[in-house]
XYZ file of C-alpha atoms in Angstrom:
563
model
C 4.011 -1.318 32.042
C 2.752 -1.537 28.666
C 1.779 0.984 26.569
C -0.325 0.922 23.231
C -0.099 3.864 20.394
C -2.467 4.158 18.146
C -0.676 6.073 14.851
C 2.656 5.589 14.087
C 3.888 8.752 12.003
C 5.060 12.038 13.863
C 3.612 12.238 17.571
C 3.105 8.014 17.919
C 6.455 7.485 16.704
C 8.196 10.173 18.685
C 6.671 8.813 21.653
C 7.637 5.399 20.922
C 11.126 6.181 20.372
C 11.314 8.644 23.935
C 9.423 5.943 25.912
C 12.245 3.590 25.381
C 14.764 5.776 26.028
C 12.596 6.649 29.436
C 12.319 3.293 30.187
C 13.657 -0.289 28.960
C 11.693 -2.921 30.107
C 8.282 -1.175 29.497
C 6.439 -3.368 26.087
C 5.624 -0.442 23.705
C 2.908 -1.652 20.721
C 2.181 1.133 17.504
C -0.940 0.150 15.988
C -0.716 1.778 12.202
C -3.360 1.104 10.037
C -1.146 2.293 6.820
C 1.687 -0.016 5.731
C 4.538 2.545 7.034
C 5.365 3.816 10.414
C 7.174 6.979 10.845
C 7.220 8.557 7.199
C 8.189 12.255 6.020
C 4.342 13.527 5.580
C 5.903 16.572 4.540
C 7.889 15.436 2.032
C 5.526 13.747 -0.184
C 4.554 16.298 -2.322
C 8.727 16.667 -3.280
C 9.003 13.275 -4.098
C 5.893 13.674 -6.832
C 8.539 16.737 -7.945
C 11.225 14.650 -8.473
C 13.399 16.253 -5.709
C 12.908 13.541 -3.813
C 13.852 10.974 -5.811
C 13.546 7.108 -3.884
C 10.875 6.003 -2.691
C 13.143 4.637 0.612
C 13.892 8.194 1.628
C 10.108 9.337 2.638
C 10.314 6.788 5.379
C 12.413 7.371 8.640
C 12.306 4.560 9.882
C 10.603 1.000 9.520
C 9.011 -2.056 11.536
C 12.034 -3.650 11.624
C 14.583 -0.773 12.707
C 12.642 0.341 15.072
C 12.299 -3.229 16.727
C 16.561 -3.622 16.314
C 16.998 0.575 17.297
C 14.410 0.345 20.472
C 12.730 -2.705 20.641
C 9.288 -1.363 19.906
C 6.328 -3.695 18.724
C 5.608 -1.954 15.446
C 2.361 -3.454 13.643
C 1.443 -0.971 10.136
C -1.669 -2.469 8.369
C -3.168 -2.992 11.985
C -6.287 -0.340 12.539
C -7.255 0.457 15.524
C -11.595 0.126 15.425
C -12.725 0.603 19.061
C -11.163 1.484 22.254
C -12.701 -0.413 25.637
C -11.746 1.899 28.281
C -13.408 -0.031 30.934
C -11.399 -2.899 30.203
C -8.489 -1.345 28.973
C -8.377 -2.907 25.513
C -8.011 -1.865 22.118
C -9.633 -4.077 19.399
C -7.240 -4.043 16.237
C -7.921 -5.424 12.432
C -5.419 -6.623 10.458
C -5.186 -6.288 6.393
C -6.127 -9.646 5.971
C -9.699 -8.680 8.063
C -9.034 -10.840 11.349
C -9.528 -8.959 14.608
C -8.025 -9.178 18.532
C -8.034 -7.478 21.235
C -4.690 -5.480 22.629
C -4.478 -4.883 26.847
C -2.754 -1.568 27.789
C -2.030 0.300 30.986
C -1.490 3.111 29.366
C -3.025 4.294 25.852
C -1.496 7.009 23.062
C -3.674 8.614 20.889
C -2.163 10.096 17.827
C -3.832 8.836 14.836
C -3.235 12.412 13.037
C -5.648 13.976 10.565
C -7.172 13.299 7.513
C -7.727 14.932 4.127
C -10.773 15.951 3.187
C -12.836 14.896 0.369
C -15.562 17.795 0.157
C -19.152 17.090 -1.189
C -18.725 18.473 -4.408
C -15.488 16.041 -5.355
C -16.463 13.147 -7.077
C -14.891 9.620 -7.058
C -12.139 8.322 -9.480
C -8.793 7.498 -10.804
C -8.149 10.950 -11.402
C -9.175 12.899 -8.575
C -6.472 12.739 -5.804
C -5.996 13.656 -2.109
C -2.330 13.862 -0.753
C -2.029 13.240 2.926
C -0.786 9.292 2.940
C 2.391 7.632 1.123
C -0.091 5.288 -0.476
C -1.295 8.480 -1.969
C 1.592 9.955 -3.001
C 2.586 6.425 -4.589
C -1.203 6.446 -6.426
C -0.178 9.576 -7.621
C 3.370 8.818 -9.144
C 2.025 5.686 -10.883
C -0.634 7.313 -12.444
C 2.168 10.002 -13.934
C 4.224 7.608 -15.000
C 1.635 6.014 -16.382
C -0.789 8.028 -18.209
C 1.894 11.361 -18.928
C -1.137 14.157 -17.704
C -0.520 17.309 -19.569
C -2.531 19.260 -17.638
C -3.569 19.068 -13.750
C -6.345 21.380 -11.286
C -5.052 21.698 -7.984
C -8.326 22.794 -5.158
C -6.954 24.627 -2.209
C -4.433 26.783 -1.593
C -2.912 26.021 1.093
C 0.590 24.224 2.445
C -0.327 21.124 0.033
C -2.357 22.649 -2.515
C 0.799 25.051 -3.348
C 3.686 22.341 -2.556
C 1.300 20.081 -5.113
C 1.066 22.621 -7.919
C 4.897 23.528 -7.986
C 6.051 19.776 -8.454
C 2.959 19.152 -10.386
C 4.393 21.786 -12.386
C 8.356 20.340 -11.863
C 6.560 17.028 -13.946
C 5.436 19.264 -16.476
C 2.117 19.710 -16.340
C 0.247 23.024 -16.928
C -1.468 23.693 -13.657
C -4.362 25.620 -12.839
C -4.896 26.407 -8.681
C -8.281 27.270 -7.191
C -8.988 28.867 -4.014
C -12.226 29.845 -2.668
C -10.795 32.435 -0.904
C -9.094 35.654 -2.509
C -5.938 34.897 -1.411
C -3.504 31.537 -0.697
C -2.186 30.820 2.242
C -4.790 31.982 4.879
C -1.814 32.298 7.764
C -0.970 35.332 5.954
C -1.705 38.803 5.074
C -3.561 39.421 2.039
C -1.197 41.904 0.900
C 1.840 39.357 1.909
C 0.513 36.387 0.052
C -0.235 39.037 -3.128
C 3.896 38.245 -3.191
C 3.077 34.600 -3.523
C 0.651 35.432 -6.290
C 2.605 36.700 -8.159
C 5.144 34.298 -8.358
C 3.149 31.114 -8.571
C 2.252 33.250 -12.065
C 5.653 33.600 -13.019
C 6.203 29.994 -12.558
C 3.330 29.056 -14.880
C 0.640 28.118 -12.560
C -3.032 30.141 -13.744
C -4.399 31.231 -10.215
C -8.805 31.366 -9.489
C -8.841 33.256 -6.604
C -12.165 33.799 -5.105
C -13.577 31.200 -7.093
C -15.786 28.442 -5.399
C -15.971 24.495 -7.064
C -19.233 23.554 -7.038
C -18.590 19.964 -8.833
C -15.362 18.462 -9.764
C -16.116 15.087 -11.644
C -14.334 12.744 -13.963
C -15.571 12.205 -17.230
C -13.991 10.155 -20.432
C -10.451 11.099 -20.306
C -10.098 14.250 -17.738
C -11.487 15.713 -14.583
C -13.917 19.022 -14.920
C -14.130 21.381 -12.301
C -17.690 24.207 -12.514
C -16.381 27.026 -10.774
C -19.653 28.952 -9.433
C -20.208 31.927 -11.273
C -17.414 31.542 -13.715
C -15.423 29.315 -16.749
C -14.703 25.973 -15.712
C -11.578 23.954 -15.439
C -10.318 21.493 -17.206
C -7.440 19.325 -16.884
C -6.492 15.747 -17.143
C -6.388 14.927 -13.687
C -7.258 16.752 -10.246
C -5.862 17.175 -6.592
C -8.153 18.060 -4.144
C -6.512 19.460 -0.997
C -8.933 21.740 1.000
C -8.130 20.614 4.660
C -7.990 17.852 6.782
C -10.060 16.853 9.908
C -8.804 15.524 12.966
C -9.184 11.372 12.946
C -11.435 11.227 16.181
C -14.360 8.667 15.415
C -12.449 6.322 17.698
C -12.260 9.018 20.551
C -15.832 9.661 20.222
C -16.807 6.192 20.357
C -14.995 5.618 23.418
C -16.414 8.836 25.227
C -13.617 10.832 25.711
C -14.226 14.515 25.672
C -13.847 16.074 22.431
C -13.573 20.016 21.252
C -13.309 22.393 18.038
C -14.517 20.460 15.158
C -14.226 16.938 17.135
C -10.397 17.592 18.253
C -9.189 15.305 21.558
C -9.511 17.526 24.055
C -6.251 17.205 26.731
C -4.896 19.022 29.180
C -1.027 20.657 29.288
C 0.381 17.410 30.084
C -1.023 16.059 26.972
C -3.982 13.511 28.832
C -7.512 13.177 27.685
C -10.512 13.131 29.931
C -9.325 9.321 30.907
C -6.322 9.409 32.898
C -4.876 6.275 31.248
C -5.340 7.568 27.894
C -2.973 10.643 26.695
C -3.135 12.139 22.830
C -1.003 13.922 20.468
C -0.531 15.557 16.830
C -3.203 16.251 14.584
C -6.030 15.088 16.093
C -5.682 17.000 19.621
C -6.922 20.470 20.443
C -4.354 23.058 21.541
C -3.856 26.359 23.022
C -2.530 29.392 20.477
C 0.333 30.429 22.939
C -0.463 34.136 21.601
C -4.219 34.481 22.230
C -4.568 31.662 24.646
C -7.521 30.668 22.369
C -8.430 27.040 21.374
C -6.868 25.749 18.251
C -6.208 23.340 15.644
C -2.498 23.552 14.193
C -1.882 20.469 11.928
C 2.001 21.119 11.801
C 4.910 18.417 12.266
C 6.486 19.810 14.978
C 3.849 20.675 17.752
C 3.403 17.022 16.725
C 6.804 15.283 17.677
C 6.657 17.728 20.894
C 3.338 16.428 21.835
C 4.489 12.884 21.640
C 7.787 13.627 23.405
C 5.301 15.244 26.154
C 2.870 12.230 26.692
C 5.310 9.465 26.925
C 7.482 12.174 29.438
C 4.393 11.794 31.495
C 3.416 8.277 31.334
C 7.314 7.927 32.893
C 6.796 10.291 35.426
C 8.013 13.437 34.192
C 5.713 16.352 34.265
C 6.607 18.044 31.295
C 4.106 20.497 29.740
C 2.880 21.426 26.495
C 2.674 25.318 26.365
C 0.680 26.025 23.330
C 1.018 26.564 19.468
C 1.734 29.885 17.706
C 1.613 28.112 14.326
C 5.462 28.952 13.048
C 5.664 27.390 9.478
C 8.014 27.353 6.410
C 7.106 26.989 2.819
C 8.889 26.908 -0.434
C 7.013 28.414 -3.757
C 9.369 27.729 -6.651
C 12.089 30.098 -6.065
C 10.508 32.023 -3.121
C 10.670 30.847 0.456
C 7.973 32.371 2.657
C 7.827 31.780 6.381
C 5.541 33.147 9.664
C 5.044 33.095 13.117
C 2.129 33.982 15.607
C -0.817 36.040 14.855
C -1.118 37.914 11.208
C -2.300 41.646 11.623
C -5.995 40.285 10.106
C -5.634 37.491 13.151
C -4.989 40.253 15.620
C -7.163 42.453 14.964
C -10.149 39.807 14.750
C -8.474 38.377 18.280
C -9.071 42.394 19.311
C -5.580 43.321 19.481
C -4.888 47.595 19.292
C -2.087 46.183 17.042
C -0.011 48.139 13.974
C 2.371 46.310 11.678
C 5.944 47.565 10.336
C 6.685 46.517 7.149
C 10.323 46.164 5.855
C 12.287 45.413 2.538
C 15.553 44.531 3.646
C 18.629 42.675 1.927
C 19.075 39.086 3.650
C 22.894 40.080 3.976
C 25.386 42.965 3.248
C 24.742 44.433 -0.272
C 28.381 44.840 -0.787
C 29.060 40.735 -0.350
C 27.221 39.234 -3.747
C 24.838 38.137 -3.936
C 22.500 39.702 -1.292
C 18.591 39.996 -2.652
C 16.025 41.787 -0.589
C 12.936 39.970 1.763
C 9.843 41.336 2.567
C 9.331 41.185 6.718
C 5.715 42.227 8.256
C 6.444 42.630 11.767
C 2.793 42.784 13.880
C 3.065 44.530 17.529
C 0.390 45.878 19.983
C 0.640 49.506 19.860
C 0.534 50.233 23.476
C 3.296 47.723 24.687
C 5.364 46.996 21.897
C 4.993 43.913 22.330
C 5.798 41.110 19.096
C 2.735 39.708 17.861
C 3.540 37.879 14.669
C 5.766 37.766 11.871
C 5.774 36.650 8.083
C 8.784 37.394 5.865
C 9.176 36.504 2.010
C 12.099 36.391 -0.084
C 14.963 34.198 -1.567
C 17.542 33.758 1.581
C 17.623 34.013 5.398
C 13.598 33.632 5.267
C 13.471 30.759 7.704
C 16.094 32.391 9.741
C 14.572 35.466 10.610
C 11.418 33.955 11.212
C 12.803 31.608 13.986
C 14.192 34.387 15.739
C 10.719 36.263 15.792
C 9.139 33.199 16.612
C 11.309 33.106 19.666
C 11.002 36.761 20.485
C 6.822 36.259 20.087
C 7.346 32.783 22.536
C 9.257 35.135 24.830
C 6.681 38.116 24.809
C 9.305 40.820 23.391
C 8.913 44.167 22.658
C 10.025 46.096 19.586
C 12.853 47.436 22.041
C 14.115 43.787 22.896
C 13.980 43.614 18.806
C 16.507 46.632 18.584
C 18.872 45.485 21.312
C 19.088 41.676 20.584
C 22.955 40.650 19.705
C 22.555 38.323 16.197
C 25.460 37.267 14.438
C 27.294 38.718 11.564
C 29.408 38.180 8.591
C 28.452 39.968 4.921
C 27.869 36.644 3.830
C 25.047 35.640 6.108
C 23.338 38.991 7.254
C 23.653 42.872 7.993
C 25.377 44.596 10.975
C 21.967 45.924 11.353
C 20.085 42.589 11.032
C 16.579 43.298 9.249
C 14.666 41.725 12.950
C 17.130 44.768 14.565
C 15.680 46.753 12.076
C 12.140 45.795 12.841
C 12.758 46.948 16.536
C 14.083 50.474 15.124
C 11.055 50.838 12.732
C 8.157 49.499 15.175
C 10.025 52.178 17.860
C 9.700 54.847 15.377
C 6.411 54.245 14.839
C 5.064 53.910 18.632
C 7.247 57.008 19.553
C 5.353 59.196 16.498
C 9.215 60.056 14.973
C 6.879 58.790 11.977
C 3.532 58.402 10.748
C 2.853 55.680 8.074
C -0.338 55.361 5.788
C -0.947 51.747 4.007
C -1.144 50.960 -0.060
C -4.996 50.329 1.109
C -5.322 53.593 2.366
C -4.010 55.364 -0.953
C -7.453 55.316 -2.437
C -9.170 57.382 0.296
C -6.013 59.895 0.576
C -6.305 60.662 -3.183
C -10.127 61.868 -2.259
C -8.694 64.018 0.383
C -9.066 67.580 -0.643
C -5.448 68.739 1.305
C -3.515 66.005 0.827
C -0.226 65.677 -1.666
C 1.377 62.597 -3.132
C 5.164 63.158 -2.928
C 7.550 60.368 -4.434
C 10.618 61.091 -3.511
C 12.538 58.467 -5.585
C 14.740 59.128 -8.899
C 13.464 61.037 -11.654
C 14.624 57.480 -13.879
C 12.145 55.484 -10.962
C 9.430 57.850 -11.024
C 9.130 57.429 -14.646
C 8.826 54.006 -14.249
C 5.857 53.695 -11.569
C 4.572 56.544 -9.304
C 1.103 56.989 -8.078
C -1.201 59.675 -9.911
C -0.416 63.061 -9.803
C 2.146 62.334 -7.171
C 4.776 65.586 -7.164
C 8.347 64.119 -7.954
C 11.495 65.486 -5.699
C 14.305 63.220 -5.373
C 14.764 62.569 -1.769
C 18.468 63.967 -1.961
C 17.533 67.171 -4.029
C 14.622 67.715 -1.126
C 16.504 70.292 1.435
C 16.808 72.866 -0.983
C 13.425 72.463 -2.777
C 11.487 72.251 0.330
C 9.893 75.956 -1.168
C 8.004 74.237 -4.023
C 5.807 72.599 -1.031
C 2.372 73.975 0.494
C 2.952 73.674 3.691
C -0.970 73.839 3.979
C -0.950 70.363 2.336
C -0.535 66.897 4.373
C 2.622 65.293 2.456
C 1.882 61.108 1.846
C 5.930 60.518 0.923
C 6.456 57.169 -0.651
C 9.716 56.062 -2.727
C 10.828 52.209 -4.233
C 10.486 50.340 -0.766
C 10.031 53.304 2.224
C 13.305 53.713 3.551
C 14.285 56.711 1.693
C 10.839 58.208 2.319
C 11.120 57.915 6.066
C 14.489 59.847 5.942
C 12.682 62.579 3.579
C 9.611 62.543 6.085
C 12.117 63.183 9.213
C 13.413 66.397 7.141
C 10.092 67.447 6.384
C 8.889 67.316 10.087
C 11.582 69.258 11.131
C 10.634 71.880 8.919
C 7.072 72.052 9.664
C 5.426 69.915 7.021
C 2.417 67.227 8.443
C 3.757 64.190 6.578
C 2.892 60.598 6.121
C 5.595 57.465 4.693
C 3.830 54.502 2.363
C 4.560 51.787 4.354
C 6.467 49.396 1.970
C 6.723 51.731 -0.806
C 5.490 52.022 -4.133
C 6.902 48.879 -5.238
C 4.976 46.849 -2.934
C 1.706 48.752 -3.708
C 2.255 47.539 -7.054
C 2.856 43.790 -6.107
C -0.451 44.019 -4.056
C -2.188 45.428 -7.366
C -1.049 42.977 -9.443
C -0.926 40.126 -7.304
C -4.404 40.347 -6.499
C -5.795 39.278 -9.628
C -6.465 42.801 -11.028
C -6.856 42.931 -14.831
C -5.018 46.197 -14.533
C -2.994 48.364 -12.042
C -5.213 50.587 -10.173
C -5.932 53.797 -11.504
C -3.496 55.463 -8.796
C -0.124 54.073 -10.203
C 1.282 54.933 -13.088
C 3.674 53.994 -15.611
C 3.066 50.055 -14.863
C 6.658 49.407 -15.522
C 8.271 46.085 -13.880
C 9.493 47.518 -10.793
């Protein structure tokens, strides 16, 4: 048997190395058109940083190890141009321009993704993409070369922010524009107001909603018109607003094709030609939530893919199941991670769906150390069951995440959360682990031992003409931020001042992060107040306000202190 992949990074690689192992004597050929095979795409933008600091280390492996490791036929600056099913060909070009034809009994198609270049991006030495190592490489020379002072990232996504924080590391001043009003689309607006915040600690100037209408190089420096408002400036650009799946090949040869020109396959990974399978980037998928079609560019539905096909093409019927998008990403000091469907996604899928949203220590606060991560938990009210996940914070991000991710893959309820055994030491987590303590609070909140109201929902309950603000935090907190003509009781002085409240009023209770105001709610209902607890407390209404651009704190909070 012999077997042709076009793409050599994750998904043609993986399937390279898992056909050998399937079978020896098959002859296994990786067309690349690049000139390396099985390189770190998700490491590029650290080696522009500096964390990553040889060149060597971005690649995994090379022609020549994987022809001693597995005997595989490894060709990089060899592009695949056409595909002949009929004849079961492929025709290849080389770098030097000659072409030949390749004979296969069996074809992979994984030539991944690539970055888009959007109308308004001109051409130039100074405007950048990062997808390829011969970009990344373009990039570093052109550092080390010129010494930029100043750099505009476009896009806000996985590589725009991974690009502006080692821009950043190489000392440039870095402005980031999004179209959008928020980065990182996978998550919650009020979640990524987190990441706002601290991509403005670290230096970088944030456009949010702000749309490039021309980004051109001219004399020394790149100029980017924002529509509407001040342009941008900066000595050279990276433009990193999405990538397309690489399917001009596919189309050519008539295979079917999906959402936005994806391969389609089916669960065992093989397009609409049974001799031809596909894999990574440039495949259509299933979300394994919604059972919708999808397009997740991520490394590891990639390697599985791969792993999948060549399973297949040996005679094993393994399946691919679906995506539900889990990802990891580090912004400077933060690491912020998420799973599944975001409350926006679910509710736009037409989910009934709540979320709980915690501030919990990522281990015992007695053991030093321990710093506190923000976990938004989404769940479908009637059944409890896990919908998605994103947590942000300093430790134990990625950690908690995998285990939601599992419980989502698994279809768990907030119950299943409660009762799962995870493993403890003060060091590492909590006796009650914060994805325990999801469980507890999601159960609370389907059982109605507690009502919660939202920091977008403050606005509309300070027009209410019964309603009360009561911050039940320390007189030394409230001074330092409490909404507007919120009542102060500390939550521990509340039993016996319980008198100084109408009981004709509905109580909104907030304090720092909501876990004292759910205790002071539960006292309240059992004396006969109608109460309400601010889901993640005042202190993340306040990182919403300000990390959504706002000149000012809304007029609700006051004080404005650092909290």
């Amino acid at each position: 048997m012999k077997v042709v992949i076009i793409g050599g990074v994750a998904g043609g690689a993986t399937a390279a190395a898992r056909l050998r192992r399937l079978d020896e004597h098959a002859e296994i050929v990786v067309l690349e058109r690049s000139g390396y095979v099985s390189y770190a795409n998700c490491g590029l933008p650290y080696y522009i940083g500096g964390e990553i600091a040889q060149r060597g280390k971005l690649t995994l492996q090379t022609p020549e190890s994987f022809r001693r490791r597995f005997n595989v036929d490894v060709r990089v600056h060899s592009e695949a141009i056409a595909i002949d099913r009929a004849g079961k060909t492929v025709r290849v070009r080389t770098k030097g321009g000659e072409e030949y034809e390749e004979r296969y009994d069996k074809l992979i198609y994984a030539p991944g993704a690539k970055a888009v270049l959007p109308p308004f991006a001109g051409q130039g030495e100074r405007i950048f993409t990062l997808r390829t190592v011969e970009d990344t490489f373009r990039i570093d020379d052109h550092i080390k070369g010129e010494s930029p002072a100043s750099a505009v990232v476009v896009g806000g996504g996985f590589i725009g922010i991974e690009a502006a924080e080692n821009l950043a590391r190489r000392g440039m001043s870095v402005t980031l524009i999004q179209m959008e009003g928020q980065v990182m689309l996978p998550f919650d607006y009020d979640m990524a107001c987190i990441l706002h915040a601290e991509l403005r600690r670290c230096g970088v100037r944030l456009r949010l909603s702000s749309k490039v209408t021309s980004l051109a190089q001219d004399g020394a420096g790149v100029t980017a018109e924002i529509e509407g408002g001040a342009p941008v400036r900066a000595d050279i650009a990276l433009v990193a607003v999405g990538i397309l799946p690489e399917t001009h090949l596919a189309r050519e040869a008539g295979l079917a094709l999906g959402m936005r020109g994806a391969v389609l396959v089916d669960e065992h990974m093989r397009t609409s030609d049974p001799a031809i399978y596909a894999a990574g980037d440039a495949v259509l998928v299933k979300n394994s939530v919604t059972g919708a079609d999808a397009l997740v560019p991520l490394a590891g539905p990639a390697n599985k893919q791969g792993r999948i096909a060549a399973d297949n093409i040996c005679g094993i019927p393994s399946r691919y199941r679906g995506t539900q998008g889990s990802s990891v990403l580090k912004v400077f000091d933060l690491t912020a991670a998420s799973t599944g469907l975001s409350e926006k996604a679910a509710l736009a899928a037409g989910y009934a769906c709540a979320s709980a949203l915690l501030f919990s220590p990522d281990h015992a606060t007695y053991y030093p150390g321990a710093r506190n991560m923000t976990l938004k938990v989404t769940f479908e009210k009637k059944s409890g069951r896990i919908l998605g996940a994103q947590a942000i914070g300093y430790g134990g991000v990625d950690k908690r995440i995998d285990v939601l991710a599992t419980a989502v893959r698994a279809g768990m309820t907030d119950a299943d959360l409660a009762a799962l055994d995870l493993c403890y030491a003060p060091p590492y987590s909590s006796a009650k682990d914060p994805v325990n303590m999801a469980g507890y609070v999601i159960g609370n909140l389907r059982a109605g031992i507690v009502r919660q109201h939202e920091w977008k929902d403050i606005a509309s309950v300070a027009e209410e003409k019964d309603a009360l603000f009561l911050d039940v935090q320390t007189a030394e907190e409230f001074a330092v931020a409490h909404l507007e003509g919120a009542v102060n009781i500390p939550v521990d002085e509340l039993r016996s001042r319980m008198g100084e409240l109408d009981k004709s009023k509905k109580l909104y209770v907030n304090c720092y992060s909501g876990l004292r105001s759910y205790i002071a709610c539960r006292m309240l209902s059992a004396a006969g107040f109608d109460c309400s607890n601010l889901a993640g407390g005042i202190r993340f209404y306040k990182v919403v306000a300000e990390g959504g651009g706002y000149d000012a704190v809304p007029r609700h909070l006051c004080g404005a202190k650092s909290v």
